[in-house]
mmCIF file of C-alpha atoms and ligand atoms in Angstrom:
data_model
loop_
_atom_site.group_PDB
_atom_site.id
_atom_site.type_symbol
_atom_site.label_atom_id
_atom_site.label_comp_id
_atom_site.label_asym_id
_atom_site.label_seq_id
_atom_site.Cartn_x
_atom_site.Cartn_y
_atom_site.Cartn_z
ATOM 1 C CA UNK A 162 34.579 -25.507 -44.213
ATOM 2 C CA UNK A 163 35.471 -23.199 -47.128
ATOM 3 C CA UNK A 164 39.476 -22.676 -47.648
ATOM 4 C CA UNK A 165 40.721 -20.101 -49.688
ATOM 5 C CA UNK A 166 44.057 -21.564 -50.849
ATOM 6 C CA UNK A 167 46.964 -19.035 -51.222
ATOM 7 C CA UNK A 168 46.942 -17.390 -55.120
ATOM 8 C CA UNK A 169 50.818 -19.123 -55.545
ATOM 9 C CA UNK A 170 49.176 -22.473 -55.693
ATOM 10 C CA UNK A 171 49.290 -24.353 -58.659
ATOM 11 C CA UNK A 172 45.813 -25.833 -60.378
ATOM 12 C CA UNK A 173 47.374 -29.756 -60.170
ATOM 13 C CA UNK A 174 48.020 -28.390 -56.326
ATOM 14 C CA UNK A 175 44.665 -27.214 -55.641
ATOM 15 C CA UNK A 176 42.791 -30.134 -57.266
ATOM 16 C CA UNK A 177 45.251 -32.666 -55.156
ATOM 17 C CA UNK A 178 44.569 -30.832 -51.829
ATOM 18 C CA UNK A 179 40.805 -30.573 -52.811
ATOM 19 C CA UNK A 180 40.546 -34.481 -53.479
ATOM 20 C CA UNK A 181 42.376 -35.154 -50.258
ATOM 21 C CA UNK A 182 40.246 -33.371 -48.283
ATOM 22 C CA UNK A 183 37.027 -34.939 -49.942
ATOM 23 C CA UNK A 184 36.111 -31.192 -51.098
ATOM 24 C CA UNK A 185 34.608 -29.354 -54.055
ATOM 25 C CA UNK A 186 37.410 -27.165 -55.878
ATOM 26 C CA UNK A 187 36.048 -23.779 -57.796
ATOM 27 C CA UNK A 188 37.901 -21.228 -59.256
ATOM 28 C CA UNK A 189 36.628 -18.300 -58.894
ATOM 29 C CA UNK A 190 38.739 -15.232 -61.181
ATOM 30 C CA UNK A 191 42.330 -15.732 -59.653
ATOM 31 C CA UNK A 192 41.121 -17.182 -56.016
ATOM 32 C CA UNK A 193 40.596 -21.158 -55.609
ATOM 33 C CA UNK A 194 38.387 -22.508 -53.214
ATOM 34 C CA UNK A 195 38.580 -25.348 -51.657
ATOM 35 C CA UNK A 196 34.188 -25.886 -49.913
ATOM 36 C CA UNK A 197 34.157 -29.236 -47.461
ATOM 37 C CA UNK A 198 31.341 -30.817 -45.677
ATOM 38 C CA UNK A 199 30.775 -28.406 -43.005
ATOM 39 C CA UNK A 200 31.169 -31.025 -40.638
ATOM 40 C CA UNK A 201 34.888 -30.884 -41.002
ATOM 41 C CA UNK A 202 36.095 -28.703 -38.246
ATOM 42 C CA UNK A 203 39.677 -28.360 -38.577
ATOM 43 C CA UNK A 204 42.734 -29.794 -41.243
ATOM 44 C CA UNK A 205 45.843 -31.174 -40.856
ATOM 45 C CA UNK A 206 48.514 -28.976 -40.274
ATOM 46 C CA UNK A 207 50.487 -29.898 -43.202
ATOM 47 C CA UNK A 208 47.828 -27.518 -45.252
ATOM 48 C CA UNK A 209 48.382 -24.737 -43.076
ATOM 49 C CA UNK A 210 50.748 -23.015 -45.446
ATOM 50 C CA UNK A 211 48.643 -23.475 -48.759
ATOM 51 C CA UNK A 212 45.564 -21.329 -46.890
ATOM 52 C CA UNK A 213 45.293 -17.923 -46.754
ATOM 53 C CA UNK A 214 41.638 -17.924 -45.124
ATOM 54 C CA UNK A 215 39.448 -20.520 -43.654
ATOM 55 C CA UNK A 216 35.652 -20.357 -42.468
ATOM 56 C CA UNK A 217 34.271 -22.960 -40.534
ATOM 57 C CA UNK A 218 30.373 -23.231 -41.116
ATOM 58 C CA UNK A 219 27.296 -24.726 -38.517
ATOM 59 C CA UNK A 220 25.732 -26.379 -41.447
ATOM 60 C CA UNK A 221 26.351 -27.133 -45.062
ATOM 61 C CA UNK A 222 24.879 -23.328 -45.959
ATOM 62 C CA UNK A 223 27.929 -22.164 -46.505
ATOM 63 C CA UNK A 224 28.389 -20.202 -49.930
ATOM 64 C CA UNK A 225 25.290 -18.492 -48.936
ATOM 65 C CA UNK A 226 25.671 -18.088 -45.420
ATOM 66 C CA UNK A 227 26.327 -14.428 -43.968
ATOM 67 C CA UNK A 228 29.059 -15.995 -41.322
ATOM 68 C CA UNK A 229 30.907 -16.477 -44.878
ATOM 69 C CA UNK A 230 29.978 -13.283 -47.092
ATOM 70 C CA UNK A 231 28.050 -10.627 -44.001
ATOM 71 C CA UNK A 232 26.052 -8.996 -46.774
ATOM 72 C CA UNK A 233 24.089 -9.576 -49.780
ATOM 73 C CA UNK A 234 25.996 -10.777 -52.839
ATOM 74 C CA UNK A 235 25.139 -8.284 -55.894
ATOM 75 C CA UNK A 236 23.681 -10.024 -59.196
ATOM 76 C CA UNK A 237 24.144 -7.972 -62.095
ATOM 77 C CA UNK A 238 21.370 -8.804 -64.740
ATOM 78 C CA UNK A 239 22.947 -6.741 -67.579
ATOM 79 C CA UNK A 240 22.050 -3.168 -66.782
ATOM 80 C CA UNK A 241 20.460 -3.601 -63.637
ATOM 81 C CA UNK A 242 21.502 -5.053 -60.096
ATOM 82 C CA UNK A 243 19.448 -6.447 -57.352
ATOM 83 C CA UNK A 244 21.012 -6.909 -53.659
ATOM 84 C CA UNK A 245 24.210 -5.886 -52.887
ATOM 85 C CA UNK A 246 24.198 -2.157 -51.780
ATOM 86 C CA UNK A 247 21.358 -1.253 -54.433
ATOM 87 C CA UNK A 248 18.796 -1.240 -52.486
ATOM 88 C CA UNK A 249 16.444 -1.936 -55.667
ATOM 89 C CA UNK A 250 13.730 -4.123 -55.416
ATOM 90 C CA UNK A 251 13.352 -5.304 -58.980
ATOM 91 C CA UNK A 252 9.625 -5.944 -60.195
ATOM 92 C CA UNK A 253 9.041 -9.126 -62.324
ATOM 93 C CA UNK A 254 6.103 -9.519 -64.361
ATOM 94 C CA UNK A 255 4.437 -10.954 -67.110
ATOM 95 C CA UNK A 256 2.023 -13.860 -67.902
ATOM 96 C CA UNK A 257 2.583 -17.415 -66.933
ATOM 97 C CA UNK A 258 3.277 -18.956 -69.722
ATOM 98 C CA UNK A 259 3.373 -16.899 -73.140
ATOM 99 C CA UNK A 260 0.956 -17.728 -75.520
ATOM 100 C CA UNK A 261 1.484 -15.929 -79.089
ATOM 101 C CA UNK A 262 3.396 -13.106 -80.348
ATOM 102 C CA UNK A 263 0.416 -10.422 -79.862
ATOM 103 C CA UNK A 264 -0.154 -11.859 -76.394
ATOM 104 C CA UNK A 265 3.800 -10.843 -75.254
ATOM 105 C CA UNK A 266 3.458 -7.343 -77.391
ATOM 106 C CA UNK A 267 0.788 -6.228 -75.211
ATOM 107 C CA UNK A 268 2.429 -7.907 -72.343
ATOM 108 C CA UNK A 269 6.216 -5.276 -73.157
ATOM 109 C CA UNK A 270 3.848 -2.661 -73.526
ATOM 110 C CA UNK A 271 2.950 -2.705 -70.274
ATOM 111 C CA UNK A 272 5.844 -2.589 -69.232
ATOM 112 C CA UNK A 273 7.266 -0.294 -71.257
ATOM 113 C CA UNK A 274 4.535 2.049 -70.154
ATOM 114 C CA UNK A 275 5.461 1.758 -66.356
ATOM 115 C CA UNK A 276 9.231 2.024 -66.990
ATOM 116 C CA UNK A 277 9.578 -1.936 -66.160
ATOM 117 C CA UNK A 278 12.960 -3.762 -66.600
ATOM 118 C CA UNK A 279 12.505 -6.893 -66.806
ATOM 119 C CA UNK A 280 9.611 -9.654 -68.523
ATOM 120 C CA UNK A 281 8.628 -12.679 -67.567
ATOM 121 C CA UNK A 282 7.050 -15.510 -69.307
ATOM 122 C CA UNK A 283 7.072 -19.181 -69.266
ATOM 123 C CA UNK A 284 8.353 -21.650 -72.298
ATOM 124 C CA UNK A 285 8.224 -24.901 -70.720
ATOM 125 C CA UNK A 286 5.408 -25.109 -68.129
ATOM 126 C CA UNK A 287 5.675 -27.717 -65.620
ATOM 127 C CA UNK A 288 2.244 -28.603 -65.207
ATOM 128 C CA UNK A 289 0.527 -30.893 -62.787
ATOM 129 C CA UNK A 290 -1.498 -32.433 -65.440
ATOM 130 C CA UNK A 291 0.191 -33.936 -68.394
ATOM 131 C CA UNK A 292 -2.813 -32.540 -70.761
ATOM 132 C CA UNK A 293 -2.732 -29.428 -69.544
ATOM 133 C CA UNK A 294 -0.911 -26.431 -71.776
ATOM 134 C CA UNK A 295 2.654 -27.225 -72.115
ATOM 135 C CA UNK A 296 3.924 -24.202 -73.361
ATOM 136 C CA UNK A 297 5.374 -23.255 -76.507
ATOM 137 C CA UNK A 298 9.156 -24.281 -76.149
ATOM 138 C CA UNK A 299 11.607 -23.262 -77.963
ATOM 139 C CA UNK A 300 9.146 -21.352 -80.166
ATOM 140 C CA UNK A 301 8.208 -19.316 -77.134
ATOM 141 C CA UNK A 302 12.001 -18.453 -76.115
ATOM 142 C CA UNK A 303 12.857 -17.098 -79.720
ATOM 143 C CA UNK A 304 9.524 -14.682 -79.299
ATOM 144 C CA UNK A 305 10.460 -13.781 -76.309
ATOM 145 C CA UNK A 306 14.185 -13.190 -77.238
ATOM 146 C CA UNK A 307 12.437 -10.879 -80.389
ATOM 147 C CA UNK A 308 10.618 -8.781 -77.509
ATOM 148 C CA UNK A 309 14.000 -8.789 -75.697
ATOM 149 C CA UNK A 310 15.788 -7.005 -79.069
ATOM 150 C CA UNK A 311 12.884 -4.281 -79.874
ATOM 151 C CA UNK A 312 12.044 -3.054 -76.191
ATOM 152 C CA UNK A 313 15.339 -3.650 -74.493
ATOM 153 C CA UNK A 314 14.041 -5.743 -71.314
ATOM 154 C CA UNK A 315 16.033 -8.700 -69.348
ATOM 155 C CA UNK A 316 13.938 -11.732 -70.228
ATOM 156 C CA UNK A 317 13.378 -14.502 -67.634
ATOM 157 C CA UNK A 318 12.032 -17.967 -68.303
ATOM 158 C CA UNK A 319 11.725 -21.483 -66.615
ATOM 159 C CA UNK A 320 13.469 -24.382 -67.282
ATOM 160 C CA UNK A 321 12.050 -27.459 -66.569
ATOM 161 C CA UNK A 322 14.567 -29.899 -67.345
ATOM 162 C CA UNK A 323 18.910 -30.155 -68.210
ATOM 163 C CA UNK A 324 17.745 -30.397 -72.067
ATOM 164 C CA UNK A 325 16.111 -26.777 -72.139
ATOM 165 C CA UNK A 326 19.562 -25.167 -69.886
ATOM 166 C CA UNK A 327 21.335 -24.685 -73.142
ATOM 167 C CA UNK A 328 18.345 -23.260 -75.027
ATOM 168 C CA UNK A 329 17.090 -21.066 -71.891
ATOM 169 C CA UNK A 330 20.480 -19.410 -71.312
ATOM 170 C CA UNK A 331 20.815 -18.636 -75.504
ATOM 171 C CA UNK A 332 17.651 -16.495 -75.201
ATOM 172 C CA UNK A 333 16.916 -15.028 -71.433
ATOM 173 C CA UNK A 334 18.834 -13.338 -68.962
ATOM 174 C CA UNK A 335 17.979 -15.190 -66.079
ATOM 175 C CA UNK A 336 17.060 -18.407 -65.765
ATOM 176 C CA UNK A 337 14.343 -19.664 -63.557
ATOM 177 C CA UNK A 338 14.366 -22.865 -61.397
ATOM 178 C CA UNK A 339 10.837 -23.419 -60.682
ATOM 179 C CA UNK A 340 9.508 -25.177 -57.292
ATOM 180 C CA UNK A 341 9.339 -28.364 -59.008
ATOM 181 C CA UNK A 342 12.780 -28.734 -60.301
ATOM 182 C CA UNK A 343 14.394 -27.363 -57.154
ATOM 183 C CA UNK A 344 15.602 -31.081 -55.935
ATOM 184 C CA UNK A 345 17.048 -30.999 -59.933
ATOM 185 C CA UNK A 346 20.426 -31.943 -59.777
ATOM 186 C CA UNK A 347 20.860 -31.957 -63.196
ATOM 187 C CA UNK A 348 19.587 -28.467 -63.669
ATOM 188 C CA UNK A 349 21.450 -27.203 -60.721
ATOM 189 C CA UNK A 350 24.799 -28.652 -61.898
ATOM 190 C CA UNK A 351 23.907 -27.311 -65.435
ATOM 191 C CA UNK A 352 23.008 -24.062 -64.286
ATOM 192 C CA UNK A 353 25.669 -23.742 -61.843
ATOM 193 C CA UNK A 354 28.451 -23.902 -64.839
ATOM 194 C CA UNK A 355 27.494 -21.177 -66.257
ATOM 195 C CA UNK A 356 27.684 -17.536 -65.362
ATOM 196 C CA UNK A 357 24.148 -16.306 -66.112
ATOM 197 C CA UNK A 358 21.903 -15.562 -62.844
ATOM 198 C CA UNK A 359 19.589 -17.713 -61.766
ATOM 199 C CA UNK A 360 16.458 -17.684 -59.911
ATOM 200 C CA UNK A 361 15.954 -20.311 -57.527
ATOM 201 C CA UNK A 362 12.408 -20.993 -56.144
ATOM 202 C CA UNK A 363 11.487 -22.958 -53.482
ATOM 203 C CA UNK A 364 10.328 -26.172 -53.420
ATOM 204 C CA UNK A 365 6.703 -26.046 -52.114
ATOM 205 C CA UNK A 366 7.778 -29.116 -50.027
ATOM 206 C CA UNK A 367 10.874 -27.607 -48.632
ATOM 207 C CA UNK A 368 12.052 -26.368 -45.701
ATOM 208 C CA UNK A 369 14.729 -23.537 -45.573
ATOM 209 C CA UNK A 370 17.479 -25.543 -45.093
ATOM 210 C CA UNK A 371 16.971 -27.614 -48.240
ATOM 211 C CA UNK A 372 15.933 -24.716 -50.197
ATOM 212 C CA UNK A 373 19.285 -22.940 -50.022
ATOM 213 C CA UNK A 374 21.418 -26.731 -50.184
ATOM 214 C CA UNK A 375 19.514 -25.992 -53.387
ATOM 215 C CA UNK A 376 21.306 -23.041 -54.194
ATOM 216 C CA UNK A 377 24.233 -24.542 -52.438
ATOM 217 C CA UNK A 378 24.556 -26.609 -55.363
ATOM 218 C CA UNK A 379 24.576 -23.822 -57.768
ATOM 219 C CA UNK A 380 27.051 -21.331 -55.953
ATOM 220 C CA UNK A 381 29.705 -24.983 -55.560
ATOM 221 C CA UNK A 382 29.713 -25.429 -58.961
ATOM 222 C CA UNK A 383 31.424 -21.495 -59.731
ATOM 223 C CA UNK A 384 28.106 -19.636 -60.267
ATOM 224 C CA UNK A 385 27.567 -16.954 -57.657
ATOM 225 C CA UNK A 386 24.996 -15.210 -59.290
ATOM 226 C CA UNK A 387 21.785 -16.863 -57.389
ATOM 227 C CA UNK A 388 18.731 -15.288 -56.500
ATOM 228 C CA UNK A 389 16.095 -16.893 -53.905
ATOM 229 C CA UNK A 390 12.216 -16.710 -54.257
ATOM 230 C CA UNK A 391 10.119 -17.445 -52.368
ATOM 231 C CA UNK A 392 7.010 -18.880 -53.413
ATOM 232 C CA UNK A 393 4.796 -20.257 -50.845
ATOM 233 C CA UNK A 394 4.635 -23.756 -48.928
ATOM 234 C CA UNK A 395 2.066 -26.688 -48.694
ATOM 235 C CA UNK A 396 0.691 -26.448 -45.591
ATOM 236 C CA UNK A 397 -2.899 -27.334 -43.772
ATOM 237 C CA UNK A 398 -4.553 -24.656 -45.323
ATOM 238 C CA UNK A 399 -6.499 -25.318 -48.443
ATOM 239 C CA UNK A 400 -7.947 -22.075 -49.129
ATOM 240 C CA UNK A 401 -5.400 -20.502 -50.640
ATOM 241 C CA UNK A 402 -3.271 -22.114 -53.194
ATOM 242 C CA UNK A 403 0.038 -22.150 -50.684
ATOM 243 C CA UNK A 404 1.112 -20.318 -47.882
ATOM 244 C CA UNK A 405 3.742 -17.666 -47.989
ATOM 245 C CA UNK A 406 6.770 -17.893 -45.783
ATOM 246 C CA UNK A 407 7.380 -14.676 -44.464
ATOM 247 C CA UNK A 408 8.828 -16.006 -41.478
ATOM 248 C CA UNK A 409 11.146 -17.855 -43.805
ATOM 249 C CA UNK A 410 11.833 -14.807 -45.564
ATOM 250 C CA UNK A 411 13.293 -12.834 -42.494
ATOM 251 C CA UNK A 412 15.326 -15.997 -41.474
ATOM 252 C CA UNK A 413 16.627 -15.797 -45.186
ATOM 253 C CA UNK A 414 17.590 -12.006 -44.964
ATOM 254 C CA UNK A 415 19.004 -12.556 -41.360
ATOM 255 C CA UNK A 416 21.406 -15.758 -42.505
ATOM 256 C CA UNK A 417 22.030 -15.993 -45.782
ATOM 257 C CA UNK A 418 23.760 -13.629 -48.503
ATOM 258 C CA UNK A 419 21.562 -14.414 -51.581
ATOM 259 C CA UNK A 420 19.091 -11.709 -52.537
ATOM 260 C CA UNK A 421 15.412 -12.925 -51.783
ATOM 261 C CA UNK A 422 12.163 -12.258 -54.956
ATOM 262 C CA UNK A 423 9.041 -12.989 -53.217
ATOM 263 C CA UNK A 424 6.330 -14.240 -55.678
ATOM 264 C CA UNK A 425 3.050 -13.151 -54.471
ATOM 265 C CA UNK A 426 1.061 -15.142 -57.351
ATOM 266 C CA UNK A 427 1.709 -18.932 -56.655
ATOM 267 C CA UNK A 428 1.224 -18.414 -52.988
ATOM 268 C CA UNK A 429 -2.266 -16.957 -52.879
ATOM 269 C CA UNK A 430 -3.060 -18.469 -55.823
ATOM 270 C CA UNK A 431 -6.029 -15.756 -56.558
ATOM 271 C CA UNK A 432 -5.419 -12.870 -58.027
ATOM 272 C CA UNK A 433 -7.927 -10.801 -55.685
ATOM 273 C CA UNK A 434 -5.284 -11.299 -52.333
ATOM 274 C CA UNK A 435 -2.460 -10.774 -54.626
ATOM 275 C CA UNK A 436 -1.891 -7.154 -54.131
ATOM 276 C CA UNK A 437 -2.550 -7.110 -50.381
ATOM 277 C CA UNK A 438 -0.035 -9.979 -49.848
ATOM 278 C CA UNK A 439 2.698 -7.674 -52.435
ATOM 279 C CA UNK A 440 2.313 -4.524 -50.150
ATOM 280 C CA UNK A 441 3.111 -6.660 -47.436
ATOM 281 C CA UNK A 442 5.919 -8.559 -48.624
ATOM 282 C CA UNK A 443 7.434 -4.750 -49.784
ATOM 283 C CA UNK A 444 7.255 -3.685 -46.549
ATOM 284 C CA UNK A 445 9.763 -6.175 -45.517
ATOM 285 C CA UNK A 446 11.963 -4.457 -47.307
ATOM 286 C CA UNK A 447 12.974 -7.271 -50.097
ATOM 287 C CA UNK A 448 15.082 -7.555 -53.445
ATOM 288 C CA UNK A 449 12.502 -8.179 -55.742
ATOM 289 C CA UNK A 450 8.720 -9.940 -56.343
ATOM 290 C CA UNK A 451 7.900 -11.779 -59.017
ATOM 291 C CA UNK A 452 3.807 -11.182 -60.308
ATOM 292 C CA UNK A 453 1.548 -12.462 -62.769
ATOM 293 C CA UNK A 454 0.282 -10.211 -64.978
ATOM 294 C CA UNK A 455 -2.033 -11.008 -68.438
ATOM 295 C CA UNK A 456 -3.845 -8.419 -70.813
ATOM 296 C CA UNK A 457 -6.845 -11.238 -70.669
ATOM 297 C CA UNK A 458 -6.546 -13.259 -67.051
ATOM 298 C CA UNK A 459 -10.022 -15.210 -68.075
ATOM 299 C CA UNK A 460 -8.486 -17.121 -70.638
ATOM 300 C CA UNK A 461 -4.515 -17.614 -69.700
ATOM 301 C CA UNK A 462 -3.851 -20.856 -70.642
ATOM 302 C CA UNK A 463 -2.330 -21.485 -66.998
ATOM 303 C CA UNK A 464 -2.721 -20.090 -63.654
ATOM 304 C CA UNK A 465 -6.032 -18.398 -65.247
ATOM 305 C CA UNK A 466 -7.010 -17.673 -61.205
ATOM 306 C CA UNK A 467 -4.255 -15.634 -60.212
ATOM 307 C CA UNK A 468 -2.842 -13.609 -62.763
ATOM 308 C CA UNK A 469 -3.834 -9.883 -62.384
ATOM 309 C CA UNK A 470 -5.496 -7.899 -65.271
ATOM 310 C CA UNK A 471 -3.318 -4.665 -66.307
ATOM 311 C CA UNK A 472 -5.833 -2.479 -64.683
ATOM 312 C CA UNK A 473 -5.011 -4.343 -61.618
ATOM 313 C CA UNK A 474 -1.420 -4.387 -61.911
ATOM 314 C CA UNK A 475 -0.870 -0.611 -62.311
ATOM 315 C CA UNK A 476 -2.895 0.366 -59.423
ATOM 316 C CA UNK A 477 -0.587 -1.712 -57.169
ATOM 317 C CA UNK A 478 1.760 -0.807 -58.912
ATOM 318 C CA UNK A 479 1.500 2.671 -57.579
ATOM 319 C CA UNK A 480 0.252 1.721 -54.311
ATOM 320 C CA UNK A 481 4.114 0.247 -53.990
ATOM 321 C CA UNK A 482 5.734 3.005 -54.867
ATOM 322 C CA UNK A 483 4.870 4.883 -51.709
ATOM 323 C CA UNK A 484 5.915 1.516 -49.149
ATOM 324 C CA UNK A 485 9.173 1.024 -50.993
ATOM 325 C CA UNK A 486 9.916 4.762 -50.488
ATOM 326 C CA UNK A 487 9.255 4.404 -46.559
ATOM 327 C CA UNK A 488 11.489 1.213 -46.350
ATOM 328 C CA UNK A 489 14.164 2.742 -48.140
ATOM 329 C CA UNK A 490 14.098 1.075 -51.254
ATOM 330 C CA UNK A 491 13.905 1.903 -55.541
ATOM 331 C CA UNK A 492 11.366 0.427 -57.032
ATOM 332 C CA UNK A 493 12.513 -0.722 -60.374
HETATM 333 C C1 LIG B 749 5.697 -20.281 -62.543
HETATM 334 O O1 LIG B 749 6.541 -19.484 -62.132
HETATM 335 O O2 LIG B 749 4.900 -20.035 -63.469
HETATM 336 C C2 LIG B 749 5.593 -21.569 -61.812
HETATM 337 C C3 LIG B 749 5.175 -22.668 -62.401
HETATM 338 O O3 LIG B 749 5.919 -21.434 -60.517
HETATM 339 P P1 LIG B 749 6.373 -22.509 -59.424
HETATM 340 O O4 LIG B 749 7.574 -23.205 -59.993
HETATM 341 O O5 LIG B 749 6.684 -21.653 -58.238
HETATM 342 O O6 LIG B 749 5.206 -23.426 -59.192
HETATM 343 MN MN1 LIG B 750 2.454 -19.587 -63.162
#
């Protein structure tokens, strides 16, 4: 149940009520809310007067769920804003994992050349193999956080553990939770203080009502700015890297109030079904995608198989520009 408590109560008075009703307190500007296990149906009485609204929830998706908030929350990612009324379906790209300063140059140029807000590149990679490329760290952020200061772009980058939160929110503008660190709780708490979005991406393991208890997390500790991606499942199949939820993606947009990215790259897996799967995915008519892009795919230092050349990337670029246009949506 989520209780909005009247804007006369007191802090003390909203923290008792909250710990008598086993719930998690947040303020949020001036309104306090009180968010219980949504298996709590109904309060004693005696609270009645402190309330001004109540919702009672199916399940425990209830910051995110559209019986709570019936559209899409808006994230504002400094000049830009994804969901909400906008419309804008907000194209992220850039390598994997940044490599060196000349790497990222050509990487904003590219970007800067197709009128592209916002660059992506990983610092802290969380690889499968522990002697695989690592990423450059804190080395990597302050490069990328240069970039950010000459060519004016929103930065995002992964964190991979609670000890890199501080360091990823002093030098991006959102912060990604990658598939592995979705069941985080220390990341999730971390990140959920804080007011900077976040990207959220599914766990490759999870199913939908996990994934946004994930972001459930997030949203309960004050932060409302989350985004969703999806980013492919494990399933059966083994000849493609993962499988893409799109089914998962409509049940998303249908009952939830979190704008949805859909990352085309670590669901195929290989760059040559990469734009096929991204026209598709635009046609649904989403909030944003998330692609890998690298001036030099052949010898990316991590996810070599499915990053797309820049050759590559601006022709579908511009074959999306047409299917955004017939689904209603910017491009941006
Ligand atoms: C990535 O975004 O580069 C990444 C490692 O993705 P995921 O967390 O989805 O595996
Ligand atoms: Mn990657």
């Amino acid at each position: 149940m989520i209780i909005h408590l009247q804007e006369n109560i007191s802090a003390d008075n909203a923290r008792k009520i909250s710990s008598e009703l086993e719930g998690k307190l947040i303020f949020n500007n001036k309104n306090k809310l009180i968010i219980t296990s949504s298996k709590t149906k109904s309060i004693d009485k005696k609270y009645e007067d402190f309330i001004s609204e109540k919702f009672v929830l199916e399940s425990d998706i209830q910051l995110s769920s559209k019986d709570y908030i019936k559209k899409t929350r808006k994230v504002k990612i400094n000049n830009i804003e994804v969901g909400g009324e906008t419309n804008n379906t907000l194209m992220i790209t850039g390598p994997c994992s940044i490599e060196s300063e000349e790497q990222i140059r050509e990487s904003a140029n590219l970007l800067k050349k197709l009128n592209l807000t916002t660059l992506r590149a990983g610092c802290f990679k969380p690889r499968t193999s522990p002697y695989s490329f690592q990423g450059l760290g804190v080395e990597g952020l302050k490069m990328l956080s240069d970039i950010r200061d000459e060519f004016g772009f929103n930065i995002i980058s992964e964190v991979k553990d609670a000890s890199h939160v501080d360091d990823v929110i002093k030098y991006t503008d959102i912060i990604q939770i990658g598939a592995k660190a979705m069941y985080d709780h220390g990341i999730l708490r971390e990140t959920g203080q804080q007011n900077k979005p976040v990207l959220l991406k599914r766990g490759f393991g999870s199913n939908l009502q996990e994934f946004v208890q994930a972001a459930e997390f997030i949203l309960s500790e004050g932060n409302p700015n989350v985004i969703l991606c999806e980013r492919g499942i494990r399933t059966f199949e083994t000849k493609t890297r993962f499988t893409l939820d799109l089914c998962g993606v409509s049940f998303l947009k249908e009952y939830t109030n979190l704008p949805i990215i859909l990352d085309t790259s670590h669901a195929m897996g290989y760059s040559y079904g990469v734009p096929d799967l991204t026209r598709a995915c635009v046609a649904m008519g989403i909030d944003g995608l998330l692609i890998e892009s690298h001036p030099n795919p052949k010898v990316a230092k991590s996810d070599a198989s499915q990053q797309l050349n820049f050759k590559e990337f601006e022709e579908m670029f511009s074959s999306l520009v047409p299917i955004c246009k017939a689904v209603n949506r910017n491009l941006i």
